[in-house]
Amino acid sequence: MTVPTGQPTSTQQLAALSGQVGMTHRFVVAIDEGAYDLGSWTKVTGLSVRWDKHTYRPGSANAETIMPGNLTYTDITLSRAACDDSKKVQSWLVATTRTNNRHSGAIHMVDHDNNYTVTWQLKEFFPIGWQITEFDASSARPALETLTLAHNGFLNDEAR
């Protein structure tokens, strides 16, 4: 590979230029500071946030002023092939069913050396859905487990 100057570089030099890339094959989910460990997951969706946009036009001004409004987080969905860790999820679901307890926890992106590349700290979350795909021995596909979580955010926006 070459950098824009045309000079060849080593992999280490490229890594120094670009930082650690979040290439991963799994995510680890820990709840309530490790009280529950939901194991490794292969797919996470819904890590997104959106701000409302408010516009204001004072008096007879032609220009509008835009301001950020409330923010909304989407539900997070975790997916993986059903495995031994599925028992941990079932135990956690039984422990949290019909309680008004909200949990804190983290989703960690794990690299090939088992180091956390990125961590999202979830605030006040609880399960809102769990499912497993059909069991079909005639297909070559594994049964997939999906867990959906509602939460109050992952940005540390109270520290402002």
Tab-separated table of C-alpha atoms in Angstrom:
chain	number	residue	atom	x	y	z
A	1	MET	CA	0.000	0.000	0.000
A	2	THR	CA	1.057	3.571	-0.465
A	3	VAL	CA	0.189	6.826	1.216
A	4	PRO	CA	-0.858	9.776	-0.954
A	5	THR	CA	2.807	10.834	-1.375
A	6	GLY	CA	3.465	7.580	-3.198
A	7	GLN	CA	5.803	6.240	-0.514
A	8	PRO	CA	5.323	2.559	0.438
A	9	THR	CA	4.325	1.952	4.048
A	10	SER	CA	4.196	-0.945	6.434
A	11	THR	CA	1.060	-2.198	8.144
A	12	GLN	CA	2.224	-0.599	11.405
A	13	GLN	CA	2.673	2.771	9.701
A	14	LEU	CA	-0.809	2.543	8.206
A	15	ALA	CA	-2.261	1.648	11.600
A	16	ALA	CA	-0.513	4.647	13.151
A	17	LEU	CA	-2.025	6.904	10.496
A	18	SER	CA	-5.555	5.570	10.723
A	19	GLY	CA	-5.896	4.469	14.355
A	20	GLN	CA	-7.381	1.174	15.482
A	21	VAL	CA	-10.057	0.056	13.068
A	22	GLY	CA	-13.192	-1.535	14.523
A	23	MET	CA	-13.022	-4.740	12.514
A	24	THR	CA	-14.745	-7.308	14.645
A	25	HIS	CA	-16.537	-10.582	14.586
A	26	ARG	CA	-18.379	-10.225	17.866
A	27	PHE	CA	-19.788	-7.990	20.553
A	28	VAL	CA	-19.920	-8.704	24.292
A	29	VAL	CA	-22.856	-7.544	26.435
A	30	ALA	CA	-22.391	-7.070	30.197
A	31	ILE	CA	-25.213	-5.911	32.480
A	32	ASP	CA	-25.137	-4.192	35.875
A	33	GLU	CA	-21.349	-4.032	36.073
A	34	GLY	CA	-20.913	-7.694	35.208
A	35	ALA	CA	-23.712	-9.104	37.386
A	36	TYR	CA	-25.089	-10.582	34.172
A	37	ASP	CA	-23.004	-11.519	31.159
A	38	LEU	CA	-25.108	-12.192	28.085
A	39	GLY	CA	-22.153	-13.563	26.159
A	40	SER	CA	-20.953	-12.792	22.660
A	41	TRP	CA	-23.171	-11.570	19.832
A	42	THR	CA	-22.404	-11.380	16.124
A	43	LYS	CA	-24.694	-8.512	15.157
A	44	VAL	CA	-25.876	-5.329	16.857
A	45	THR	CA	-28.344	-2.935	15.223
A	46	GLY	CA	-30.025	0.210	16.490
A	47	LEU	CA	-27.076	2.044	18.015
A	48	SER	CA	-28.354	5.369	16.761
A	49	VAL	CA	-29.608	8.674	18.088
A	50	ARG	CA	-31.646	11.417	16.448
A	51	TRP	CA	-32.263	14.988	17.536
A	52	ASP	CA	-35.451	16.885	16.807
A	53	LYS	CA	-34.851	20.068	14.850
A	54	HIS	CA	-36.707	23.216	15.857
A	55	THR	CA	-36.830	26.321	13.728
A	56	TYR	CA	-37.470	29.818	14.974
A	57	ARG	CA	-38.118	32.933	12.923
A	58	PRO	CA	-38.096	36.090	15.046
A	59	GLY	CA	-40.559	38.814	14.065
A	60	SER	CA	-40.333	39.830	10.445
A	61	ALA	CA	-36.892	38.292	9.864
A	62	ASN	CA	-36.396	36.366	6.650
A	63	ALA	CA	-33.862	33.939	8.108
A	64	GLU	CA	-34.742	31.054	10.363
A	65	THR	CA	-32.641	29.931	13.287
A	66	ILE	CA	-32.413	26.191	13.841
A	67	MET	CA	-31.934	24.664	17.274
A	68	PRO	CA	-31.515	21.100	18.501
A	69	GLY	CA	-34.468	19.640	20.340
A	70	ASN	CA	-35.078	16.440	22.257
A	71	LEU	CA	-33.141	13.370	21.293
A	72	THR	CA	-34.520	9.923	20.603
A	73	TYR	CA	-32.694	6.609	20.806
A	74	THR	CA	-33.792	3.617	18.764
A	75	ASP	CA	-34.244	0.145	20.224
A	76	ILE	CA	-31.142	-2.043	20.112
A	77	THR	CA	-31.306	-5.518	18.600
A	78	LEU	CA	-28.678	-8.164	19.331
A	79	SER	CA	-28.413	-11.277	17.140
A	80	ARG	CA	-26.370	-14.476	17.071
A	81	ALA	CA	-26.614	-18.183	16.411
A	82	ALA	CA	-28.278	-19.976	19.323
A	83	CYS	CA	-25.556	-21.374	21.592
A	84	ASP	CA	-24.638	-22.091	25.226
A	85	ASP	CA	-24.846	-18.357	25.984
A	86	SER	CA	-28.561	-18.521	25.134
A	87	LYS	CA	-29.069	-20.067	28.598
A	88	LYS	CA	-27.625	-16.884	30.156
A	89	VAL	CA	-30.159	-14.788	28.267
A	90	GLN	CA	-33.034	-17.028	29.363
A	91	SER	CA	-31.919	-16.745	33.006
A	92	TRP	CA	-31.679	-12.960	32.713
A	93	LEU	CA	-35.117	-12.751	31.084
A	94	VAL	CA	-36.652	-14.819	33.896
A	95	ALA	CA	-34.969	-12.582	36.499
A	96	THR	CA	-36.211	-9.374	34.850
A	97	THR	CA	-39.693	-10.453	33.808
A	98	ARG	CA	-42.472	-8.390	35.356
A	99	THR	CA	-40.130	-6.164	37.297
A	100	ASN	CA	-39.768	-2.443	36.914
A	101	ASN	CA	-36.005	-2.657	37.297
A	102	ARG	CA	-34.017	-0.850	34.694
A	103	HIS	CA	-30.489	-2.018	34.107
A	104	SER	CA	-27.259	-0.367	33.144
A	105	GLY	CA	-24.670	-2.105	31.065
A	106	ALA	CA	-22.374	-2.006	28.119
A	107	ILE	CA	-21.983	-3.331	24.622
A	108	HIS	CA	-18.306	-3.877	23.854
A	109	MET	CA	-16.941	-4.306	20.332
A	110	VAL	CA	-14.230	-6.961	20.631
A	111	ASP	CA	-11.279	-7.253	18.259
A	112	HIS	CA	-9.377	-10.384	17.242
A	113	ASP	CA	-7.155	-10.125	20.377
A	114	ASN	CA	-10.194	-9.917	22.732
A	115	ASN	CA	-9.567	-6.216	23.396
A	116	TYR	CA	-12.469	-3.790	23.635
A	117	THR	CA	-12.285	-1.531	20.591
A	118	VAL	CA	-15.364	0.582	21.361
A	119	THR	CA	-17.805	0.529	24.280
A	120	TRP	CA	-21.344	1.885	24.421
A	121	GLN	CA	-22.649	2.398	27.977
A	122	LEU	CA	-26.411	1.824	27.987
A	123	LYS	CA	-28.567	3.675	30.505
A	124	GLU	CA	-31.764	2.326	32.031
A	125	PHE	CA	-32.539	-0.495	29.637
A	126	PHE	CA	-34.830	-3.484	29.748
A	127	PRO	CA	-35.812	-6.282	27.346
A	128	ILE	CA	-38.781	-5.688	25.057
A	129	GLY	CA	-38.453	-8.739	22.830
A	130	TRP	CA	-36.721	-12.068	22.364
A	131	GLN	CA	-37.115	-14.644	19.630
A	132	ILE	CA	-35.444	-17.585	18.010
A	133	THR	CA	-35.880	-18.640	14.403
A	134	GLU	CA	-37.522	-21.916	13.527
A	135	PHE	CA	-35.639	-25.135	14.077
A	136	ASP	CA	-35.143	-26.819	10.713
A	137	ALA	CA	-32.741	-29.763	10.610
A	138	SER	CA	-33.062	-29.979	6.821
A	139	SER	CA	-31.532	-26.540	6.291
A	140	ALA	CA	-27.868	-25.707	6.631
A	141	ARG	CA	-28.603	-22.570	8.656
A	142	PRO	CA	-28.264	-22.288	12.433
A	143	ALA	CA	-31.146	-21.144	14.602
A	144	LEU	CA	-30.742	-17.407	15.239
A	145	GLU	CA	-31.458	-15.802	18.598
A	146	THR	CA	-32.532	-12.145	18.707
A	147	LEU	CA	-32.842	-9.923	21.790
A	148	THR	CA	-34.332	-6.413	21.604
A	149	LEU	CA	-33.651	-3.780	24.275
A	150	ALA	CA	-35.295	-0.419	24.959
A	151	HIS	CA	-33.000	2.110	26.624
A	152	ASN	CA	-32.607	5.733	27.684
A	153	GLY	CA	-29.391	6.360	25.849
A	154	PHE	CA	-25.723	5.662	25.399
A	155	LEU	CA	-24.337	9.205	25.180
A	156	ASN	CA	-22.849	10.729	28.318
A	157	ASP	CA	-24.900	13.888	27.860
A	158	GLU	CA	-25.563	14.577	31.555
A	159	ALA	CA	-21.935	15.609	32.098
A	160	ARG	CA	-22.430	18.905	30.235
